[in-house]
Amino acid sequence: MIRMSDGFSGERSISLPDMIIRACENDGLLANLYITDIGFYPHAIYHYRKRQQGVAQYILIYCIKGSGWYHIRGKRHEVKENQYFIIPQGEAHEYASNNHDPWTIYWVHFTGHCACYFDDGSCSPIDILPGATSRISDRNTIFEDIFLTLSDNYNIYNLRYAASLLYGFLASFRYLSHFRKYNSQQQRINSSDIVNMSVRYMNENIEKKLRLDDLCRFIGYSPSQLSLLFRNQTGHSPHNYFNILKIQLACKLLETTDLKINQICAKVGIDDSYYFSRLFTKTIGISPKKYRCAKNEAK
């Protein structure tokens, strides 16, 4: 079932029914690795969990914005943007969003005979820093594929496909350097193209409020240099171009998914749905609702 219990605007989550979990346990392929729960919580203020007996699955929490904390094995760990952590199965734990800087998180409960191979045993938060080779958008696309597959239905082929994708999703964290290796080779070819590098960085941070200073720090140019280069090659400032990328992604989500408008806002890093609608209308010429209707009628 799809659950919307915590009330975070744009929240999405799925918990597999007990009957489906038992089917996974008894399937030759799924028994090795499968999902029991999965979700995306944007700006999750007051999000809090305490489980004195732990749970029967491993829990991966990936913070892409904001901050929070978790307590395990007698130690409290602070979690910040661009970090993830894994809580082992059966471990007592407690975690929460920072209410003054609420986290936005992707999370997955997973288990199976092979689940332990994706936990390094450290219980400490691990950095997933954006960069020219980080492939953050690729990882998030895998998550969306898993979520949409399970949202469709729980037939055996969907469950097996989602589980197959889960291997890649977890491996992108556990074996981070390998996940980035191919992309590093590609980047060496295009490293002289500053604008392309900037656009890639924007896409890697599409769910965030990216500042010009952040972009300049990554590229190694001053704000005036980068702004001039951007305007000369694209006709837009870096800020305007970033908004265009957000609206392009919003258009794709409006066309290809059934996500609600506030859920799409969260996916493109805009907290205010009214501002999103104004920006969308200014850029595309019609409101998000009318855009979706027009695309549906054209199918």
Coordinates of N, CA and C in Angstrom, one line a residue, residues 138-253:
D138 N 21.8 9.8 -11.5 CA 21.6 8.4 -11.9 C 21.1 7.5 -10.8
R139 N 21.7 7.7 -9.6 CA 21.2 6.9 -8.4 C 19.7 7.2 -8.1
N140 N 19.4 8.5 -8.1 CA 18.0 8.9 -7.8 C 17.0 8.3 -8.9
T141 N 17.5 8.2 -10.1 CA 16.7 7.6 -11.2 C 16.4 6.1 -10.9
I142 N 17.4 5.4 -10.4 CA 17.2 4.0 -10.0 C 16.1 3.9 -8.9
F143 N 16.2 4.8 -7.9 CA 15.2 4.8 -6.8 C 13.8 5.0 -7.4
E144 N 13.7 6.0 -8.3 CA 12.4 6.2 -8.9 C 11.8 5.0 -9.7
D145 N 12.7 4.3 -10.4 CA 12.3 3.1 -11.1 C 11.8 2.1 -10.1
I146 N 12.5 1.9 -9.0 CA 12.0 0.9 -8.0 C 10.7 1.3 -7.5
F147 N 10.6 2.6 -7.1 CA 9.3 3.1 -6.5 C 8.1 2.9 -7.4
L148 N 8.3 3.3 -8.7 CA 7.2 3.3 -9.6 C 6.9 1.8 -10.0
T149 N 7.8 1.0 -10.0 CA 7.6 -0.5 -10.2 C 6.7 -1.0 -9.1
L150 N 7.0 -0.7 -7.9 CA 6.3 -1.3 -6.7 C 4.9 -0.5 -6.6
S151 N 4.8 0.7 -7.1 CA 3.6 1.4 -7.0 C 2.6 0.8 -8.0
D152 N 3.1 0.2 -9.1 CA 2.2 -0.3 -10.1 C 1.4 -1.5 -9.5
N153 N 2.1 -2.6 -9.1 CA 1.5 -3.7 -8.5 C 2.5 -4.6 -7.9
Y154 N 2.1 -5.7 -7.2 CA 3.0 -6.6 -6.5 C 3.1 -7.9 -7.2
N155 N 3.0 -8.0 -8.5 CA 3.1 -9.3 -9.2 C 4.6 -9.7 -9.1
I156 N 4.8 -11.0 -9.3 CA 6.1 -11.6 -9.1 C 7.2 -10.9 -10.0
Y157 N 6.8 -10.5 -11.2 CA 7.8 -9.9 -12.1 C 8.2 -8.5 -11.7
N158 N 7.2 -7.8 -11.2 CA 7.5 -6.4 -10.6 C 8.4 -6.6 -9.4
L159 N 8.1 -7.5 -8.5 CA 8.9 -7.7 -7.3 C 10.4 -8.1 -7.7
R160 N 10.5 -9.0 -8.7 CA 11.8 -9.4 -9.1 C 12.6 -8.3 -9.8
Y161 N 11.9 -7.5 -10.6 CA 12.5 -6.4 -11.3 C 13.0 -5.3 -10.2
A162 N 12.1 -5.0 -9.3 CA 12.5 -4.0 -8.2 C 13.7 -4.5 -7.4
A163 N 13.7 -5.8 -7.1 CA 14.8 -6.4 -6.4 C 16.1 -6.3 -7.2
S164 N 16.0 -6.6 -8.5 CA 17.2 -6.5 -9.3 C 17.8 -5.1 -9.4
L165 N 16.9 -4.1 -9.4 CA 17.3 -2.7 -9.4 C 17.9 -2.4 -8.0
L166 N 17.4 -3.0 -7.0 CA 17.9 -2.7 -5.7 C 19.4 -3.0 -5.5
Y167 N 19.8 -4.1 -6.2 CA 21.3 -4.4 -6.2 C 22.1 -3.2 -6.6
G168 N 21.7 -2.6 -7.8 CA 22.4 -1.4 -8.3 C 22.3 -0.2 -7.4
F169 N 21.1 0.0 -6.8 CA 20.9 1.2 -6.0 C 21.8 1.1 -4.7
L170 N 21.8 -0.1 -4.1 CA 22.6 -0.3 -2.9 C 24.1 -0.2 -3.2
A171 N 24.5 -0.8 -4.4 CA 25.9 -0.8 -4.8 C 26.4 0.6 -5.0
S172 N 25.5 1.5 -5.5 CA 25.9 2.8 -5.7 C 26.4 3.6 -4.5
F173 N 25.9 3.1 -3.3 CA 26.4 3.6 -2.0 C 27.6 2.8 -1.5
R174 N 27.4 1.5 -1.5 CA 28.4 0.6 -0.8 C 29.7 0.6 -1.6
Y175 N 29.6 0.6 -2.9 CA 30.8 0.6 -3.8 C 30.9 1.9 -4.6
L176 N 31.0 3.0 -3.9 CA 30.8 4.3 -4.5 C 31.9 4.6 -5.5
S177 N 33.1 4.2 -5.3 CA 34.2 4.5 -6.3 C 34.0 3.8 -7.6
H178 N 33.5 2.6 -7.5 CA 33.2 1.8 -8.7 C 32.0 2.4 -9.5
F179 N 31.0 2.8 -8.7 CA 29.9 3.5 -9.3 C 30.3 4.7 -10.1
R180 N 31.3 5.4 -9.6 CA 31.7 6.7 -10.3 C 32.8 6.5 -11.3
K181 N 33.4 5.3 -11.4 CA 34.6 5.1 -12.2 C 34.3 5.4 -13.7
Y182 N 33.3 4.8 -14.3 CA 33.0 5.0 -15.7 C 32.8 6.5 -16.0
N183 N 32.0 7.1 -15.1 CA 31.7 8.6 -15.3 C 33.0 9.4 -15.2
S184 N 34.0 9.0 -14.4 CA 35.2 9.7 -14.3 C 36.0 9.7 -15.7
Q185 N 35.9 8.6 -16.3 CA 36.6 8.5 -17.6 C 35.9 9.4 -18.6
Q186 N 34.6 9.5 -18.6 CA 33.9 10.4 -19.5 C 34.2 11.8 -19.2
Q187 N 34.3 12.1 -17.9 CA 34.5 13.5 -17.6 C 35.9 14.0 -18.0
R188 N 36.9 13.1 -18.0 CA 38.2 13.6 -18.5 C 38.2 14.0 -19.9
I189 N 37.3 13.5 -20.7 CA 37.2 13.9 -22.1 C 36.6 15.3 -22.2
N190 N 35.7 15.6 -21.3 CA 34.9 16.9 -21.5 C 35.3 17.9 -20.4
S191 N 36.4 17.8 -19.7 CA 36.7 18.6 -18.6 C 36.9 20.0 -18.9
S192 N 37.3 20.4 -20.2 CA 37.5 21.7 -20.6 C 36.2 22.5 -20.8
D193 N 35.1 21.9 -20.9 CA 33.8 22.5 -21.2 C 33.2 22.9 -19.8
I194 N 33.5 24.2 -19.4 CA 33.1 24.7 -18.1 C 31.5 24.7 -18.0
V195 N 30.9 25.1 -19.0 CA 29.4 25.2 -19.0 C 28.8 23.8 -18.8
N196 N 29.3 22.9 -19.6 CA 28.8 21.5 -19.5 C 29.0 20.9 -18.1
M197 N 30.2 21.2 -17.5 CA 30.4 20.8 -16.1 C 29.5 21.5 -15.2
S198 N 29.2 22.7 -15.4 CA 28.3 23.5 -14.5 C 26.8 22.9 -14.6
V199 N 26.4 22.6 -15.9 CA 25.1 22.1 -16.0 C 25.0 20.7 -15.4
R200 N 26.0 19.9 -15.5 CA 26.0 18.6 -14.9 C 25.9 18.7 -13.4
Y201 N 26.6 19.7 -12.8 CA 26.5 19.9 -11.4 C 25.1 20.3 -11.0
M202 N 24.5 21.2 -11.8 CA 23.1 21.6 -11.5 C 22.2 20.4 -11.5
N203 N 22.3 19.5 -12.5 CA 21.5 18.3 -12.6 C 21.7 17.4 -11.4
E204 N 22.9 17.3 -10.9 CA 23.3 16.5 -9.8 C 22.6 17.1 -8.5
N205 N 22.3 18.4 -8.5 CA 21.7 19.0 -7.4 C 20.3 19.6 -7.6
I206 N 19.6 19.0 -8.6 CA 18.3 19.5 -9.0 C 17.3 19.6 -7.9
E207 N 17.4 18.8 -6.9 CA 16.4 18.8 -5.8 C 16.8 19.7 -4.7
K208 N 17.8 20.6 -4.9 CA 18.2 21.5 -3.9 C 18.1 23.0 -4.3
K209 N 18.3 23.9 -3.4 CA 18.4 25.3 -3.7 C 19.9 25.6 -3.9
L210 N 20.4 25.5 -5.1 CA 21.8 25.7 -5.4 C 22.1 27.2 -5.5
R211 N 23.2 27.6 -4.7 CA 23.6 29.0 -4.8 C 24.8 29.1 -5.8
L212 N 24.9 30.3 -6.3 CA 26.0 30.6 -7.3 C 27.3 30.3 -6.7
D213 N 27.5 30.7 -5.4 CA 28.8 30.4 -4.7 C 29.1 28.9 -4.7
D214 N 28.1 28.1 -4.5 CA 28.3 26.6 -4.5 C 28.8 26.2 -5.9
L215 N 28.2 26.7 -6.9 CA 28.6 26.3 -8.3 C 30.0 26.8 -8.6
C216 N 30.3 28.1 -8.2 CA 31.6 28.6 -8.4 C 32.7 27.9 -7.6
R217 N 32.4 27.5 -6.4 CA 33.4 26.7 -5.6 C 33.7 25.4 -6.3
F218 N 32.7 24.8 -6.9 CA 32.9 23.5 -7.6 C 33.7 23.7 -8.9
I219 N 33.4 24.7 -9.7 CA 34.0 25.0 -11.0 C 35.4 25.6 -10.8
G220 N 35.6 26.5 -9.8 CA 36.8 27.2 -9.6 C 36.9 28.5 -10.3
Y221 N 35.7 29.1 -10.6 CA 35.6 30.4 -11.3 C 35.0 31.4 -10.3
S222 N 35.2 32.6 -10.5 CA 34.6 33.7 -9.7 C 33.1 33.8 -10.2
P223 N 32.2 34.4 -9.4 CA 30.8 34.5 -9.9 C 30.7 35.4 -11.1
S224 N 31.5 36.4 -11.3 CA 31.4 37.3 -12.5 C 31.9 36.5 -13.7
Q225 N 33.0 35.7 -13.5 CA 33.5 35.0 -14.7 C 32.5 33.9 -15.2
L226 N 32.0 33.2 -14.2 CA 31.1 32.1 -14.6 C 29.8 32.7 -15.1
S227 N 29.3 33.7 -14.6 CA 28.0 34.3 -15.1 C 28.2 34.8 -16.5
L228 N 29.3 35.5 -16.8 CA 29.6 35.9 -18.1 C 29.7 34.8 -19.1
L229 N 30.4 33.7 -18.7 CA 30.6 32.6 -19.6 C 29.2 31.9 -19.8
F230 N 28.4 31.8 -18.8 CA 27.1 31.2 -19.0 C 26.2 32.0 -19.9
R231 N 26.2 33.3 -19.7 CA 25.3 34.2 -20.6 C 25.8 34.1 -22.0
N232 N 27.1 34.1 -22.2 CA 27.6 34.1 -23.6 C 27.2 32.8 -24.3
Q233 N 27.2 31.7 -23.6 CA 27.0 30.4 -24.2 C 25.5 29.9 -24.2
T234 N 24.7 30.4 -23.2 CA 23.4 29.9 -23.1 C 22.3 31.0 -23.2
G235 N 22.8 32.3 -23.0 CA 21.8 33.4 -23.0 C 21.1 33.6 -21.7
H236 N 21.5 32.8 -20.7 CA 20.9 32.9 -19.3 C 21.9 33.0 -18.3
S237 N 21.5 33.5 -17.1 CA 22.4 33.5 -15.9 C 22.3 32.1 -15.4
P238 N 23.3 31.7 -14.6 CA 23.3 30.4 -14.0 C 22.0 30.1 -13.2
H239 N 21.5 31.1 -12.4 CA 20.3 31.0 -11.7 C 19.1 30.7 -12.5
N240 N 19.0 31.4 -13.6 CA 17.8 31.2 -14.5 C 17.9 29.9 -15.2
Y241 N 19.1 29.5 -15.6 CA 19.3 28.2 -16.3 C 19.0 27.0 -15.3
F242 N 19.3 27.2 -14.1 CA 19.0 26.2 -13.1 C 17.5 26.0 -12.9
N243 N 16.8 27.1 -12.9 CA 15.3 27.1 -12.9 C 14.7 26.4 -14.1
I244 N 15.3 26.7 -15.3 CA 14.9 26.1 -16.5 C 15.0 24.5 -16.4
L245 N 16.1 24.1 -15.9 CA 16.3 22.6 -15.7 C 15.3 22.0 -14.8
K246 N 15.0 22.8 -13.7 CA 13.9 22.3 -12.8 C 12.6 22.2 -13.5
I247 N 12.2 23.2 -14.3 CA 11.0 23.1 -15.0 C 11.0 22.0 -16.1
Q248 N 12.1 21.8 -16.7 CA 12.2 20.7 -17.7 C 11.9 19.4 -17.0
L249 N 12.5 19.2 -15.8 CA 12.3 17.9 -15.1 C 10.8 17.9 -14.7
A250 N 10.2 19.0 -14.2 CA 8.8 19.0 -13.8 C 7.9 18.6 -15.0
C251 N 8.2 19.1 -16.2 CA 7.5 18.7 -17.4 C 7.5 17.2 -17.6
K252 N 8.7 16.6 -17.5 CA 8.9 15.2 -17.7 C 8.0 14.4 -16.7
L253 N 8.1 14.9 -15.4 CA 7.3 14.2 -14.4 C 5.8 14.3 -14.6

